[in-house]
Amino acid sequence: MLTMDDLVSRVRTAVSAIPTGTIATYGDVAELVGCHARQVGRIMAAEGADLPWWRVTNVRGELPAHLLPAARARWDDEGIPFVPDAPGARIASCRADPSAWVARLPREFPTGG
DNA sequence: TCGCTGACATCCA
DNA sequence: CTGGATGCCAGCG
């Protein structure tokens, strides 16, 4: 049984494991923790304050306007390009390798199987 | 204790 | 941009 607390814990673990300088999508995280992408967004909004949330974007590599200023600063720090004219380019060039990302997770991390 | 409704940092045609 | 599909939570009666 996957409770909300379990889900929060998994999301926190998964997001924390995203390698520096790379980004993942809500869908990636959702698939990894075994829930819907939208659920990840809810958790990030509520519990993601102390996580590298700027490494988690939507499928287009974008974030809501109220987060963009802070996210851009983080992306700049980590060498992640901000490409306002071609947001897809960022997600394409900086998306974390799932294998490398998942490898950073603890063995105990339940991926659903 | 339900059932409806609105809000959310999503995704797709 | 518009409209529908998904999952979960919070507020109201």
mmCIF file of C-alpha atoms (C1' of nucleotides) in Angstrom:
data_model
loop_
_atom_site.group_PDB
_atom_site.id
_atom_site.type_symbol
_atom_site.label_atom_id
_atom_site.label_comp_id
_atom_site.label_asym_id
_atom_site.label_seq_id
_atom_site.Cartn_x
_atom_site.Cartn_y
_atom_site.Cartn_z
ATOM 1 C CA MET A 1 0.000 0.000 0.000
ATOM 2 C CA LEU A 2 1.453 3.296 -1.117
ATOM 3 C CA THR A 3 0.473 6.003 1.299
ATOM 4 C CA MET A 4 0.909 9.702 0.744
ATOM 5 C CA ASP A 5 3.790 9.753 3.234
ATOM 6 C CA ASP A 6 5.472 6.925 1.347
ATOM 7 C CA LEU A 7 5.037 8.793 -1.887
ATOM 8 C CA VAL A 8 6.468 11.985 -0.432
ATOM 9 C CA SER A 9 9.450 10.032 0.834
ATOM 10 C CA ARG A 10 10.050 8.424 -2.569
ATOM 11 C CA VAL A 11 9.700 11.671 -4.446
ATOM 12 C CA ARG A 12 12.139 13.344 -2.068
ATOM 13 C CA THR A 13 14.623 10.521 -2.516
ATOM 14 C CA ALA A 14 14.259 10.448 -6.272
ATOM 15 C CA VAL A 15 14.577 14.196 -6.744
ATOM 16 C CA SER A 16 17.550 14.357 -4.400
ATOM 17 C CA ALA A 17 19.271 11.735 -6.572
ATOM 18 C CA ILE A 18 19.087 13.745 -9.794
ATOM 19 C CA PRO A 19 22.729 14.406 -10.730
ATOM 20 C CA THR A 20 23.917 18.005 -10.564
ATOM 21 C CA GLY A 21 23.768 19.742 -13.924
ATOM 22 C CA THR A 22 20.986 17.561 -15.235
ATOM 23 C CA ILE A 23 17.222 17.767 -15.174
ATOM 24 C CA ALA A 24 14.380 15.309 -15.095
ATOM 25 C CA THR A 25 10.699 15.638 -15.841
ATOM 26 C CA TYR A 26 7.720 15.197 -13.564
ATOM 27 C CA GLY A 27 6.851 12.213 -15.695
ATOM 28 C CA ASP A 28 10.273 10.674 -15.063
ATOM 29 C CA VAL A 29 9.898 11.080 -11.322
ATOM 30 C CA ALA A 30 6.315 9.871 -11.417
ATOM 31 C CA GLU A 31 7.238 6.734 -13.298
ATOM 32 C CA LEU A 32 10.108 6.086 -10.932
ATOM 33 C CA VAL A 33 8.093 6.415 -7.754
ATOM 34 C CA GLY A 34 5.017 4.792 -9.248
ATOM 35 C CA CYS A 35 2.432 7.551 -9.345
ATOM 36 C CA HIS A 36 0.938 10.103 -11.680
ATOM 37 C CA ALA A 37 3.047 13.018 -12.911
ATOM 38 C CA ARG A 38 0.567 15.443 -11.491
ATOM 39 C CA GLN A 39 0.937 13.903 -8.070
ATOM 40 C CA VAL A 40 4.647 14.693 -8.261
ATOM 41 C CA GLY A 41 3.815 18.324 -8.873
ATOM 42 C CA ARG A 42 1.575 18.395 -5.823
ATOM 43 C CA ILE A 43 4.273 16.880 -3.653
ATOM 44 C CA MET A 44 6.950 19.170 -5.025
ATOM 45 C CA ALA A 45 4.773 22.175 -4.270
ATOM 46 C CA ALA A 46 4.149 21.014 -0.706
ATOM 47 C CA GLU A 47 7.386 19.247 0.229
ATOM 48 C CA GLY A 48 9.946 20.241 -2.392
ATOM 49 C CA ALA A 49 11.232 23.404 -0.748
ATOM 50 C CA ASP A 50 14.414 21.715 0.492
ATOM 51 C CA LEU A 51 14.916 19.660 -2.652
ATOM 52 C CA PRO A 52 16.671 20.483 -5.951
ATOM 53 C CA TRP A 53 13.257 21.182 -7.442
ATOM 54 C CA TRP A 54 14.802 23.267 -10.236
ATOM 55 C CA ARG A 55 16.091 20.001 -11.712
ATOM 56 C CA VAL A 56 12.527 18.844 -12.162
ATOM 57 C CA THR A 57 10.581 20.432 -15.006
ATOM 58 C CA ASN A 58 7.619 19.615 -17.151
ATOM 59 C CA VAL A 59 8.150 17.682 -20.369
ATOM 60 C CA ARG A 60 9.044 20.902 -22.203
ATOM 61 C CA GLY A 61 11.804 21.792 -19.748
ATOM 62 C CA GLU A 62 9.800 24.641 -18.317
ATOM 63 C CA LEU A 63 8.526 25.698 -14.916
ATOM 64 C CA PRO A 64 5.721 28.014 -13.746
ATOM 65 C CA ALA A 65 6.421 31.740 -14.012
ATOM 66 C CA HIS A 66 6.629 32.214 -10.241
ATOM 67 C CA LEU A 67 9.541 29.770 -10.079
ATOM 68 C CA LEU A 68 11.446 30.797 -13.197
ATOM 69 C CA PRO A 69 13.646 33.515 -11.609
ATOM 70 C CA ALA A 70 14.938 31.188 -8.890
ATOM 71 C CA ALA A 71 15.199 28.248 -11.265
ATOM 72 C CA ARG A 72 17.204 30.276 -13.799
ATOM 73 C CA ALA A 73 19.702 31.223 -11.103
ATOM 74 C CA ARG A 74 20.121 27.561 -10.162
ATOM 75 C CA TRP A 75 20.420 26.482 -13.779
ATOM 76 C CA ASP A 76 23.087 29.107 -14.283
ATOM 77 C CA ASP A 77 24.984 27.844 -11.222
ATOM 78 C CA GLU A 78 24.896 24.293 -12.530
ATOM 79 C CA GLY A 79 25.651 25.116 -16.138
ATOM 80 C CA ILE A 80 22.189 24.234 -17.337
ATOM 81 C CA PRO A 81 21.391 26.548 -20.261
ATOM 82 C CA PHE A 82 18.294 28.680 -20.196
ATOM 83 C CA VAL A 83 16.873 28.808 -23.693
ATOM 84 C CA PRO A 84 13.662 30.842 -23.675
ATOM 85 C CA ASP A 85 13.241 30.546 -27.433
ATOM 86 C CA ALA A 86 13.727 26.789 -27.437
ATOM 87 C CA PRO A 87 12.806 25.309 -24.055
ATOM 88 C CA GLY A 88 12.834 21.872 -25.608
ATOM 89 C CA ALA A 89 16.542 22.209 -26.228
ATOM 90 C CA ARG A 90 17.255 22.318 -22.519
ATOM 91 C CA ILE A 91 15.341 19.210 -21.673
ATOM 92 C CA ALA A 92 16.952 17.485 -24.634
ATOM 93 C CA SER A 93 20.536 18.415 -23.799
ATOM 94 C CA CYS A 94 20.454 18.243 -20.006
ATOM 95 C CA ARG A 95 17.930 15.532 -19.236
ATOM 96 C CA ALA A 96 19.429 13.150 -16.719
ATOM 97 C CA ASP A 97 20.367 9.704 -18.001
ATOM 98 C CA PRO A 98 17.752 7.506 -16.343
ATOM 99 C CA SER A 99 20.326 4.767 -15.778
ATOM 100 C CA ALA A 100 22.800 7.121 -14.103
ATOM 101 C CA TRP A 101 20.064 8.766 -12.131
ATOM 102 C CA VAL A 102 18.451 5.568 -10.918
ATOM 103 C CA ALA A 103 21.906 4.232 -10.052
ATOM 104 C CA ARG A 104 22.190 7.026 -7.493
ATOM 105 C CA LEU A 105 19.131 5.783 -5.663
ATOM 106 C CA PRO A 106 19.503 3.535 -2.623
ATOM 107 C CA ARG A 107 19.058 -0.171 -3.329
ATOM 108 C CA GLU A 108 16.110 -0.155 -0.971
ATOM 109 C CA PHE A 109 14.338 2.316 -3.188
ATOM 110 C CA PRO A 110 11.209 0.555 -4.446
ATOM 111 C CA THR A 111 10.806 1.277 -8.130
ATOM 112 C CA GLY A 112 7.681 -0.797 -8.399
ATOM 113 C CA GLY A 113 9.188 -4.186 -9.015
ATOM 114 C "C1'" DT B 1 -19.180 9.713 6.854
ATOM 115 C "C1'" DC B 2 -20.021 10.677 2.207
ATOM 116 C "C1'" DG B 3 -20.448 13.526 -2.240
ATOM 117 C "C1'" DC B 4 -19.460 17.601 -4.832
ATOM 118 C "C1'" DT B 5 -16.389 21.142 -6.250
ATOM 119 C "C1'" DG B 6 -12.006 23.829 -6.906
ATOM 120 C "C1'" DA B 7 -6.965 24.027 -7.006
ATOM 121 C "C1'" DC B 8 -2.239 21.888 -8.650
ATOM 122 C "C1'" DA B 9 4.798 23.054 -10.171
ATOM 123 C "C1'" DT B 10 1.060 17.646 -15.830
ATOM 124 C "C1'" DC B 11 0.354 15.620 -20.382
ATOM 125 C "C1'" DC B 12 -1.743 14.976 -24.913
ATOM 126 C "C1'" DA B 13 -4.646 15.863 -29.416
ATOM 127 C "C1'" DC C 1 -4.642 28.454 -26.994
ATOM 128 C "C1'" DT C 2 -8.552 25.112 -25.952
ATOM 129 C "C1'" DG C 3 -10.503 20.951 -24.021
ATOM 130 C "C1'" DG C 4 -10.171 16.363 -21.946
ATOM 131 C "C1'" DA C 5 -7.827 12.831 -19.098
ATOM 132 C "C1'" DT C 6 -5.490 11.471 -14.896
ATOM 133 C "C1'" DG C 7 -4.501 11.399 -9.131
ATOM 134 C "C1'" DC C 8 -4.733 13.474 -4.871
ATOM 135 C "C1'" DC C 9 -5.952 16.963 -1.344
ATOM 136 C "C1'" DA C 10 -8.828 20.698 1.040
ATOM 137 C "C1'" DG C 11 -13.223 22.999 1.910
ATOM 138 C "C1'" DC C 12 -18.227 22.910 2.370
ATOM 139 C "C1'" DG C 13 -22.773 20.954 3.621
#
